[in-house]
mmCIF file of C-alpha atoms in Angstrom:
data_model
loop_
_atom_site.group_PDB
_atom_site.id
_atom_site.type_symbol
_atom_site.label_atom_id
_atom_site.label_comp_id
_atom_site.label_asym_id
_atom_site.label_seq_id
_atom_site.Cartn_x
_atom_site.Cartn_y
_atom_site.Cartn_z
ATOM 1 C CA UNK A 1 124.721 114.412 76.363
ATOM 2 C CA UNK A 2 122.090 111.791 75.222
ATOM 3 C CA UNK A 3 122.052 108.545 77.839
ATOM 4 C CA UNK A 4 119.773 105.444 78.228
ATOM 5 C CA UNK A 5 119.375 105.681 81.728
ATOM 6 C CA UNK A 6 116.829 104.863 83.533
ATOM 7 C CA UNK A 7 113.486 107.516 83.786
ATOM 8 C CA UNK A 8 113.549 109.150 87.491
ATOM 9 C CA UNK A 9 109.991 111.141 88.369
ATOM 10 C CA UNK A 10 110.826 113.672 91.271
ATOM 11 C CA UNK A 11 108.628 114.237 94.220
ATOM 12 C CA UNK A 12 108.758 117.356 95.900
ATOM 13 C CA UNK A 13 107.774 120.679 96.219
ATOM 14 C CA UNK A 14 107.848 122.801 93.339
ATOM 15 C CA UNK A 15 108.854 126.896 94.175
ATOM 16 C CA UNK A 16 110.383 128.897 92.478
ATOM 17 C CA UNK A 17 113.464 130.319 94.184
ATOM 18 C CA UNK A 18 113.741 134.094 94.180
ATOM 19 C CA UNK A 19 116.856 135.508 94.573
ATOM 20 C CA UNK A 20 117.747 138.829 95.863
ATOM 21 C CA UNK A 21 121.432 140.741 96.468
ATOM 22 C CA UNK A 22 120.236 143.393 99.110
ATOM 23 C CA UNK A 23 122.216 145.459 102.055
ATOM 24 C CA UNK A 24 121.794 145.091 105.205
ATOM 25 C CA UNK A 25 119.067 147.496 106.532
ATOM 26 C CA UNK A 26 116.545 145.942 104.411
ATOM 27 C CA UNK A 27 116.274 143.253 106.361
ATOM 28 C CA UNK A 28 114.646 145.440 108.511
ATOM 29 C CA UNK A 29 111.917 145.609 106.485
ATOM 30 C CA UNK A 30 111.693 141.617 106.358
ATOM 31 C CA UNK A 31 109.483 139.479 109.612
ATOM 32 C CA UNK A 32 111.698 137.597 111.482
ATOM 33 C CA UNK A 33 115.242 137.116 112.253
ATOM 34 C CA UNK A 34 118.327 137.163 109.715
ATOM 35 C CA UNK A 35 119.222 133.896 108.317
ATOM 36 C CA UNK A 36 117.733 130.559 108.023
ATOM 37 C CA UNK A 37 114.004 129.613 106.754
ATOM 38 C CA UNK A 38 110.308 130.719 108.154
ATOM 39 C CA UNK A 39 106.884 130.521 106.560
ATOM 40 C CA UNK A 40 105.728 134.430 104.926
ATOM 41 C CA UNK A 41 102.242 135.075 103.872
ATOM 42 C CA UNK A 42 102.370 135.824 99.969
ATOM 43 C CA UNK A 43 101.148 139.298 100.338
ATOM 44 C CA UNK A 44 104.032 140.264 102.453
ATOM 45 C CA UNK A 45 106.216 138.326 99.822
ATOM 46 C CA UNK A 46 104.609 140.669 96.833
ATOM 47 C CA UNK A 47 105.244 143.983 99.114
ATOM 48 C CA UNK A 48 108.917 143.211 99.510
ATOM 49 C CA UNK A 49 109.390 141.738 95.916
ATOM 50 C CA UNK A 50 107.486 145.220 94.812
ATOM 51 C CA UNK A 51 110.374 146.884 97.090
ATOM 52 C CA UNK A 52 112.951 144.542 95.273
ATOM 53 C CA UNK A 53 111.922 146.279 91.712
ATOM 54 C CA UNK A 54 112.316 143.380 90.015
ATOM 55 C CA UNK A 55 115.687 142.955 91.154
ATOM 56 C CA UNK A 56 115.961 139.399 91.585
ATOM 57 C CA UNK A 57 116.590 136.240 89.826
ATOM 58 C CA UNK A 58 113.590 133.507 89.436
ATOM 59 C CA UNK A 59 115.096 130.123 89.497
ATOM 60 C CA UNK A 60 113.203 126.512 89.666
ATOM 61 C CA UNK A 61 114.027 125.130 92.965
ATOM 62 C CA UNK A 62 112.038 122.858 96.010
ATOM 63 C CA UNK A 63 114.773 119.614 97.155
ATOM 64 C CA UNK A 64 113.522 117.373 94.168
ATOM 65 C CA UNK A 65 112.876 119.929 92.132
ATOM 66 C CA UNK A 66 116.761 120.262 92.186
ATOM 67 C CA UNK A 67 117.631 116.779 92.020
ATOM 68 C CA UNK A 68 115.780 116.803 89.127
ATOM 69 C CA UNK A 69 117.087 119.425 87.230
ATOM 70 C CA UNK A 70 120.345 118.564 87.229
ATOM 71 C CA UNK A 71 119.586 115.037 86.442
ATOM 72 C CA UNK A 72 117.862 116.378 83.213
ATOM 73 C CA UNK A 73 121.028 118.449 82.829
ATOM 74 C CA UNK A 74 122.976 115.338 82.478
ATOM 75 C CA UNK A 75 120.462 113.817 80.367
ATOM 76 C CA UNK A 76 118.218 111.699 81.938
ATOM 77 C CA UNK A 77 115.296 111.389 81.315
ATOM 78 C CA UNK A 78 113.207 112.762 84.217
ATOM 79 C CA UNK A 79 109.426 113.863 85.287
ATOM 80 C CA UNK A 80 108.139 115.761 88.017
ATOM 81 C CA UNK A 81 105.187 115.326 90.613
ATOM 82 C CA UNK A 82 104.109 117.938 92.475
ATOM 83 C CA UNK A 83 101.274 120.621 91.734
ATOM 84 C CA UNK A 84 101.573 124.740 91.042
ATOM 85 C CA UNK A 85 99.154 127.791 90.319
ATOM 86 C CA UNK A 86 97.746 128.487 87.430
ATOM 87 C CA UNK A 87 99.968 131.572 87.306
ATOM 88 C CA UNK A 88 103.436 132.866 85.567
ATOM 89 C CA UNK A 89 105.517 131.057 88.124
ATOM 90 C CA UNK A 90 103.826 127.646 87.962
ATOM 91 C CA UNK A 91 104.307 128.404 83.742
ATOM 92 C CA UNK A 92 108.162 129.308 84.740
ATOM 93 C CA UNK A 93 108.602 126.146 86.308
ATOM 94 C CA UNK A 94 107.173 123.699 83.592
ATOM 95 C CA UNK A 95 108.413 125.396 80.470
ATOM 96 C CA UNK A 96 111.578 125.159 82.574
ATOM 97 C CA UNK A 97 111.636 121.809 82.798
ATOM 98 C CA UNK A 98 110.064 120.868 79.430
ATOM 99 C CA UNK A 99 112.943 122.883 77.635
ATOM 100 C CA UNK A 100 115.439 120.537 79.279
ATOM 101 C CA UNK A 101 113.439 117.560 77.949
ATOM 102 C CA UNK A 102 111.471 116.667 81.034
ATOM 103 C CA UNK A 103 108.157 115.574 81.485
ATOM 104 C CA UNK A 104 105.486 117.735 82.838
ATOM 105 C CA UNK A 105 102.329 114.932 82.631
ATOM 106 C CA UNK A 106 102.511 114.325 86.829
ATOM 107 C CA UNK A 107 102.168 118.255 87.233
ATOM 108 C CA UNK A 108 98.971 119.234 88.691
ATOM 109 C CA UNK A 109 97.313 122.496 88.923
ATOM 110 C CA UNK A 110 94.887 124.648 90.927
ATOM 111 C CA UNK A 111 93.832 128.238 90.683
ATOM 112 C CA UNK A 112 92.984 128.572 94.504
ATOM 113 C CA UNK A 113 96.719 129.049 95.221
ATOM 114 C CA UNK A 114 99.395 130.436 93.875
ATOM 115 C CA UNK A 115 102.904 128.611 92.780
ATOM 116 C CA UNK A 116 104.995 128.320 95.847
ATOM 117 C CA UNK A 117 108.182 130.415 96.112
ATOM 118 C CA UNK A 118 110.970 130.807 98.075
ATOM 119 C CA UNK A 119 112.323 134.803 98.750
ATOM 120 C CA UNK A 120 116.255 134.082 99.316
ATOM 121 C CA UNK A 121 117.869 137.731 100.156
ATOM 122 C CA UNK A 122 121.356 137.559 100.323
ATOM 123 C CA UNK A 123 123.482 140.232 102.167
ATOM 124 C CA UNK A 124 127.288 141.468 101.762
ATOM 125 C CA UNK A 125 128.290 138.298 104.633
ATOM 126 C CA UNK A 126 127.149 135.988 102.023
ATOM 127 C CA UNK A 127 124.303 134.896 104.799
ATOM 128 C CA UNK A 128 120.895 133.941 103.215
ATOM 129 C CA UNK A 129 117.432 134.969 104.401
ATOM 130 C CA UNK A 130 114.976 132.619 102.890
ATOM 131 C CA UNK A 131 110.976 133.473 103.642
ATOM 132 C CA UNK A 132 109.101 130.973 102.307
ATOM 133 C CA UNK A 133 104.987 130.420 100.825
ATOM 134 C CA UNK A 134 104.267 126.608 99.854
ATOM 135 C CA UNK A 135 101.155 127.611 98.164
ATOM 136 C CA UNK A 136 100.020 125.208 96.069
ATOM 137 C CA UNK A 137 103.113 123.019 96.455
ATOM 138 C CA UNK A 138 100.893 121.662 100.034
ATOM 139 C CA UNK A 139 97.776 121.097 97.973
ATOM 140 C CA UNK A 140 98.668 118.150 96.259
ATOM 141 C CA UNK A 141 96.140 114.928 97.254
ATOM 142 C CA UNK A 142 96.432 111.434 97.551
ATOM 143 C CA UNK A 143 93.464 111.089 95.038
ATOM 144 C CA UNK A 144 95.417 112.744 92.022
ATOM 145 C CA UNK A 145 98.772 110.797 92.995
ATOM 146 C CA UNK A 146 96.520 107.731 92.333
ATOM 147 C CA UNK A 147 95.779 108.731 89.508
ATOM 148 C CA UNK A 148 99.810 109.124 88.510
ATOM 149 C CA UNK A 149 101.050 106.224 86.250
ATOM 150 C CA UNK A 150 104.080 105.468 87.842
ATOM 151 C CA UNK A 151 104.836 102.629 85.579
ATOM 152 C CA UNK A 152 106.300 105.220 83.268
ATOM 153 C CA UNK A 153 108.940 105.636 85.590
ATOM 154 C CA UNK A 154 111.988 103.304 86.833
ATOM 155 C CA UNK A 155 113.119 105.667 89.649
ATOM 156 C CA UNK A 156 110.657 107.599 92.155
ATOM 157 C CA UNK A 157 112.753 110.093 94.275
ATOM 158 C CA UNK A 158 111.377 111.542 97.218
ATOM 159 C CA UNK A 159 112.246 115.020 99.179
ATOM 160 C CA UNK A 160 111.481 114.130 103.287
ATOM 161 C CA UNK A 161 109.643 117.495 103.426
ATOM 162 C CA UNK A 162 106.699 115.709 101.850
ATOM 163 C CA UNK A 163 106.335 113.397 105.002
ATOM 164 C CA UNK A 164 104.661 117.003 106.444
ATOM 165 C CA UNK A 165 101.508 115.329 103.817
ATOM 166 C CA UNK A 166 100.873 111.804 104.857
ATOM 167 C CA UNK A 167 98.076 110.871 103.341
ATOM 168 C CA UNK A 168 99.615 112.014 100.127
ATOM 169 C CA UNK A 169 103.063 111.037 100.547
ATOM 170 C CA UNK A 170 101.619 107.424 101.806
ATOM 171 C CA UNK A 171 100.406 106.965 98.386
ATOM 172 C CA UNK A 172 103.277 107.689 96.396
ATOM 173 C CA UNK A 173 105.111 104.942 98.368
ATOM 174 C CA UNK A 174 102.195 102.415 97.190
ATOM 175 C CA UNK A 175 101.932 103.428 94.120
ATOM 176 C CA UNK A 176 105.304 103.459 93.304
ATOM 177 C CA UNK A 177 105.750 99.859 95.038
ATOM 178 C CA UNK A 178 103.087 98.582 92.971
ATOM 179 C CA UNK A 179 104.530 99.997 89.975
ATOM 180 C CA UNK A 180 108.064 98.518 90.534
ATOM 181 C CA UNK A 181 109.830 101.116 90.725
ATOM 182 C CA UNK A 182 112.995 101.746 92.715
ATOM 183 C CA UNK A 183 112.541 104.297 94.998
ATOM 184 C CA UNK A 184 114.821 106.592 96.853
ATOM 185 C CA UNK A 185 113.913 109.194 99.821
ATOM 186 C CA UNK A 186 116.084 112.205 100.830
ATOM 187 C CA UNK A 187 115.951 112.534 104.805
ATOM 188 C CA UNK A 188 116.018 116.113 104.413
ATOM 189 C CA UNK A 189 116.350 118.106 107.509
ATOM 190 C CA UNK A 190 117.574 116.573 111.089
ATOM 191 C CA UNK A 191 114.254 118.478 112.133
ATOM 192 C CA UNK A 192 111.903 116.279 109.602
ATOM 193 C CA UNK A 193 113.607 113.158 111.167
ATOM 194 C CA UNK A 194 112.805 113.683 114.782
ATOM 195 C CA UNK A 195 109.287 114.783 113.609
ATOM 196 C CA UNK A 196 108.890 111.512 111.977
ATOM 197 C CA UNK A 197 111.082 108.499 112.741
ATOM 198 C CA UNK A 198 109.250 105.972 113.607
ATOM 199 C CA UNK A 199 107.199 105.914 110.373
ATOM 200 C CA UNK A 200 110.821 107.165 108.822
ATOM 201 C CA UNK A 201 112.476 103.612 109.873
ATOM 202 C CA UNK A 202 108.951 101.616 109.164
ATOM 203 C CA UNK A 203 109.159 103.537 105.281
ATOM 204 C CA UNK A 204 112.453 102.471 104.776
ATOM 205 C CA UNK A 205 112.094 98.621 105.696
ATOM 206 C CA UNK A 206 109.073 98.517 103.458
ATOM 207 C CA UNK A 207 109.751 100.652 100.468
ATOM 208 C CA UNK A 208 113.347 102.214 100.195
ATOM 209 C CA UNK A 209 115.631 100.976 97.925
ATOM 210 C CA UNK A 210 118.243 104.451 97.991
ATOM 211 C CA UNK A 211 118.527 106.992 101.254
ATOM 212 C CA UNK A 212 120.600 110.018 101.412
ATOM 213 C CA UNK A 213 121.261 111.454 104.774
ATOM 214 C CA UNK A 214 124.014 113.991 106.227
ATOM 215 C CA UNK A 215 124.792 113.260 109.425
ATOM 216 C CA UNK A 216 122.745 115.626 111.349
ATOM 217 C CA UNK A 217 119.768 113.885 109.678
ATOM 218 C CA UNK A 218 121.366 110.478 110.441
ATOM 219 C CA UNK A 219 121.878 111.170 114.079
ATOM 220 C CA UNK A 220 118.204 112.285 114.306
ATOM 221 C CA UNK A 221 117.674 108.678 112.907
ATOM 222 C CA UNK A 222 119.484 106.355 114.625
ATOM 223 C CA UNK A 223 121.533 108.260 117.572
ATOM 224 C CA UNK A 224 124.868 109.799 118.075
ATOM 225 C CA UNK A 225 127.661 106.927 116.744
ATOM 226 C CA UNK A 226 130.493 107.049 114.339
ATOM 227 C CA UNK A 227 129.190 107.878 110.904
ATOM 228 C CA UNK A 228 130.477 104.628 109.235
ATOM 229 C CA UNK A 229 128.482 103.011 111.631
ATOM 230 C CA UNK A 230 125.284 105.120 110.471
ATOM 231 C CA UNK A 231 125.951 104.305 107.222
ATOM 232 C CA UNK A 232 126.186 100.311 107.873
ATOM 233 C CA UNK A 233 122.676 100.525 109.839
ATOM 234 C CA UNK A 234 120.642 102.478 107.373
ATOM 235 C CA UNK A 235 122.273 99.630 104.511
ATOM 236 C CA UNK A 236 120.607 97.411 106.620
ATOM 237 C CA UNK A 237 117.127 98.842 105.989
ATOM 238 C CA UNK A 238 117.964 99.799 102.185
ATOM 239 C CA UNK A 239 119.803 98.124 99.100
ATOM 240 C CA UNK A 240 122.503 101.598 98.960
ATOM 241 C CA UNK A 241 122.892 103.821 101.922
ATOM 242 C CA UNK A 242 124.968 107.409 102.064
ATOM 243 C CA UNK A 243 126.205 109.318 104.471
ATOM 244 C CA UNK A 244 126.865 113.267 103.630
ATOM 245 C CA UNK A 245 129.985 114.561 105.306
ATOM 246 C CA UNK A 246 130.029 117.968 103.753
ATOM 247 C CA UNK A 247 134.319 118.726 103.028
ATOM 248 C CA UNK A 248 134.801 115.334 104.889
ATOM 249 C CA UNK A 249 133.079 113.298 101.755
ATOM 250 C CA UNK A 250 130.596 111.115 102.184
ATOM 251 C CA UNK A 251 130.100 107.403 102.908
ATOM 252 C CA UNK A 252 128.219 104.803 100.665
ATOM 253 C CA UNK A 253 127.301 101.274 102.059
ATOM 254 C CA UNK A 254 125.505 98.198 100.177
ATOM 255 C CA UNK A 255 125.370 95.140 101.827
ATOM 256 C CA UNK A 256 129.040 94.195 103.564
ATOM 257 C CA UNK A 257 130.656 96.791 101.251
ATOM 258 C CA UNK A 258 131.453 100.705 102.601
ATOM 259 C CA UNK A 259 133.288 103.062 100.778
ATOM 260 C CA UNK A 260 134.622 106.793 101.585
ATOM 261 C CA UNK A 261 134.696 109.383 98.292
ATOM 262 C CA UNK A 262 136.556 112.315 99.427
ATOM 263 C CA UNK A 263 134.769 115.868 98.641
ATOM 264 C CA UNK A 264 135.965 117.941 95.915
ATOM 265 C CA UNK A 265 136.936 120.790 98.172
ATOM 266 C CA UNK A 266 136.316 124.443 96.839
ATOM 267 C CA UNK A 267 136.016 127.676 98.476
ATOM 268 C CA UNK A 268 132.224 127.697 98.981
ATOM 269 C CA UNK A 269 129.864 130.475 98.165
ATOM 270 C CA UNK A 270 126.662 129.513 98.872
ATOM 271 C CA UNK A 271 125.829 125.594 100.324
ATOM 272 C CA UNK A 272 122.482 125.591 99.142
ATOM 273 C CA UNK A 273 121.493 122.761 97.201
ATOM 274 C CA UNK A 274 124.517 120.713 97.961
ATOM 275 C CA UNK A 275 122.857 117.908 98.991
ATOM 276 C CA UNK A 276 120.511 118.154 96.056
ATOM 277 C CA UNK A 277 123.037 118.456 93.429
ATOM 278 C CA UNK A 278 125.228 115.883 95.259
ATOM 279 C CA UNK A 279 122.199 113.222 94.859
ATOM 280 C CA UNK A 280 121.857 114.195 90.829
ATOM 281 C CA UNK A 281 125.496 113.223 90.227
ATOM 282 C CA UNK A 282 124.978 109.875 92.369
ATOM 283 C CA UNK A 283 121.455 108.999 90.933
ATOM 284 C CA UNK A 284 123.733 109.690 87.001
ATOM 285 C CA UNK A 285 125.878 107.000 88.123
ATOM 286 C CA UNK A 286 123.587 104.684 89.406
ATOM 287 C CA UNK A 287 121.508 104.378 86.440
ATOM 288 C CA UNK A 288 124.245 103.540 84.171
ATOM 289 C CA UNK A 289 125.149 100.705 86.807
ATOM 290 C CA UNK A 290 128.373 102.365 87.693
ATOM 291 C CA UNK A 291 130.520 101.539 91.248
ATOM 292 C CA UNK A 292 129.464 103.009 93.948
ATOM 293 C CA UNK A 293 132.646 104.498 94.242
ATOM 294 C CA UNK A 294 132.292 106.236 90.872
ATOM 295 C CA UNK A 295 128.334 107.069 91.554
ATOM 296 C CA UNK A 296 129.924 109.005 94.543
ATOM 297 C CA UNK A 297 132.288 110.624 92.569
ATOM 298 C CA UNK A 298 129.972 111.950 90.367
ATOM 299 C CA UNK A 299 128.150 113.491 93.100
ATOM 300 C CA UNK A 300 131.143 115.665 94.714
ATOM 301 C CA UNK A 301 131.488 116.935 91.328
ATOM 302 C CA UNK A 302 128.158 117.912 90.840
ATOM 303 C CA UNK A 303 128.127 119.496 94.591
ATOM 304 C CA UNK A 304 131.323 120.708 93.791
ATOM 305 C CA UNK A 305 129.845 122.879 91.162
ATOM 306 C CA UNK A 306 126.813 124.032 93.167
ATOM 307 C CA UNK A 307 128.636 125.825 96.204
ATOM 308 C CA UNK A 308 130.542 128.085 93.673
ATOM 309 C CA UNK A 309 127.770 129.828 92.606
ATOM 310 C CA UNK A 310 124.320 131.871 94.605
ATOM 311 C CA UNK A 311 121.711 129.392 94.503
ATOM 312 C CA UNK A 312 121.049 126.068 92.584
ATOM 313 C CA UNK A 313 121.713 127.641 89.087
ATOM 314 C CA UNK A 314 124.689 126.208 87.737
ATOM 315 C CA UNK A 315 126.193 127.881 84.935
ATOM 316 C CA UNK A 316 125.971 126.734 81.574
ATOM 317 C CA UNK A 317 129.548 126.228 80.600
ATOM 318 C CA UNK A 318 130.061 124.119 83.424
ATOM 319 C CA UNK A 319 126.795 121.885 82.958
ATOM 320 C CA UNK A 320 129.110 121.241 79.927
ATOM 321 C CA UNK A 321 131.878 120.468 81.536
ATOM 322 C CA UNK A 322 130.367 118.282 83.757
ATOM 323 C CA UNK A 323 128.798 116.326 81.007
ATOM 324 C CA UNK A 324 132.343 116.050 79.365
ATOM 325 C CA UNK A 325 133.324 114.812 82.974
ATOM 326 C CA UNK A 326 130.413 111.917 82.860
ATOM 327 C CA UNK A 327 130.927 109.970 80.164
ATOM 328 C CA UNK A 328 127.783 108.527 78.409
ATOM 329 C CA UNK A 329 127.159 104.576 79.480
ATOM 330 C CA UNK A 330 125.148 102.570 77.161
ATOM 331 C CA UNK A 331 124.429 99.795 79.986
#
């Protein structure tokens, strides 16, 4: 699908997602509880991946990394900042993004760490067990984002994880100000928001023009209220506000205006990347000047897509249904 909309850079941490079918007792063999996310040294990663005999997919993943994906899946024209090894993965996850006509010039790269990745081992319950190395991905500096020329860009999006590197982070939100670009910010995790919401609320006043929250994350933000309510607040700070609702929808609010888009409701597989898929099919719709209705609608499809399938890989044949779906807008 070719498209004149708008050029989106991504900001975010760039892994590579690893993903592993395995039984039960091997878990045994991995630190820490079953299920959710903790930090693994890499050479505990390479002993179980060694144990894994290659028996795992490698997909490009990280929050933006995501976002930004799909968007190029739908044809937009999209970048990426964020820094890897000088290794196979980090070559994985340009060529990656370069084959679906994405920019790599805002990549950086270092050969004292290795590409981030994320181990994801998924057992017979369907519950994921994600160990995770940043690597590089936490080595990027506030000295090369200056050196970023964000005037090639019209969109800067922004995963919350990065507010873990302030100095860095901080500079992207200049830079991209100064540039005049739009920017929108991800809230990320309700555990990000508590970490940081002072500066959160103070960022959004001054720089965002698009935020993205589920309402965990929203909670974290402004307190425990009715969701529509969340929404109206955060449009207060920002231009376009949303509300994730998981199989409740979400809810989008500019100005006086609020809407509710109901969820395309499918029997889920796997949730992850929901949110990230969700915010390619709204960012597709926004840049082609679409309602906010429709921008909406566009993301429960793409979310829709996501949770039917392990990880953030959607198939191919339905990337081209999707694009069917979105019909091209020459705004």
């Amino acid at each position: 699908m070719k498209t004149t909309a708008m050029r989106v850079l991504g900001v975010g941490s760039p892994l590579l997602d690893l993903l592993a079918r395995v039984e039960e007792p091997f878990l045994e063999k991995v630190p820490g509880a079953k299920g959710g996310m903790e930090l693994l040294a890499p050479e505990v990663m390479d002993r179980l991946l060694e144990q894994l005999a290659d028996e795992y997919a490698v997909v490009p993943g990280g929050a933006a990394g995501n976002t930004v994906f799909g968007l190029a899946r739908l044809g937009v024209p999209v970048g990426m900042l964020g820094k890897t090894g000088k290794d196979a993965y980090g070559e994985i996850y340009r060529s990656s993004l370069v084959r679906l006509g994405g920019s790599e010039s805002a990549f950086f790269e270092t050969d004292q760490l290795p590409t981030g990745r994320c181990l994801a081992l998924i057992t017979p319950d369907g519950e994921r067990t994600m160990r995770t190395f940043f690597g590089a991905s936490s080595d990027l500096t506030a000295e090369e984002v200056e050196t970023v020329d964000f005037s090639a860009y019209d969109l800067v999006y922004i995963e919350g994880y990065q507010l873990f590197h302030q100095a860095m982070i901080e500079a992207v939100f200049r830079q991209a100000k100064a540039a005049g670009c739009r920017i929108g910010l991800d809230l990320a995790s309700f555990e990000v928001v508590g970490l940081f919401r002072e500066r959160l609320l103070e960022l959004l006043k001054e720089y965002v023009d698009l935020v993205f929250a589920n309402e965990d994350e929203a909670t974290a933000l402004l307190g425990d209220k009715p969701a529509e309510q969340q929404a109206r607040e955060l449009a207060r700070f920002c231009e376009i506000a949303a509300v994730k609702l998981g199989p409740r929808g979400s809810l989008i609010a500019s100005g006086d205006m609020l809407c509710h888009v109901p969820a395309d409701v499918v029997k889920a597989v796997d949730t992850t990347a929901a949110g990230d898929l969700w915010a390619s099919g709204f960012l597709f719709g926004y840049l082609h000047g679409r309602p906010l209705s429709e921008c909406g609608r566009y993301a429960s499809m793409t979310a829709r897509e996501v949770v039917q399938v392990v990880g953030s890989k959607i198939p191919e044949q339905r990337w081209e249904a999707l694009c069917r779906s979105f019909q091209p807008y020459n705004n």
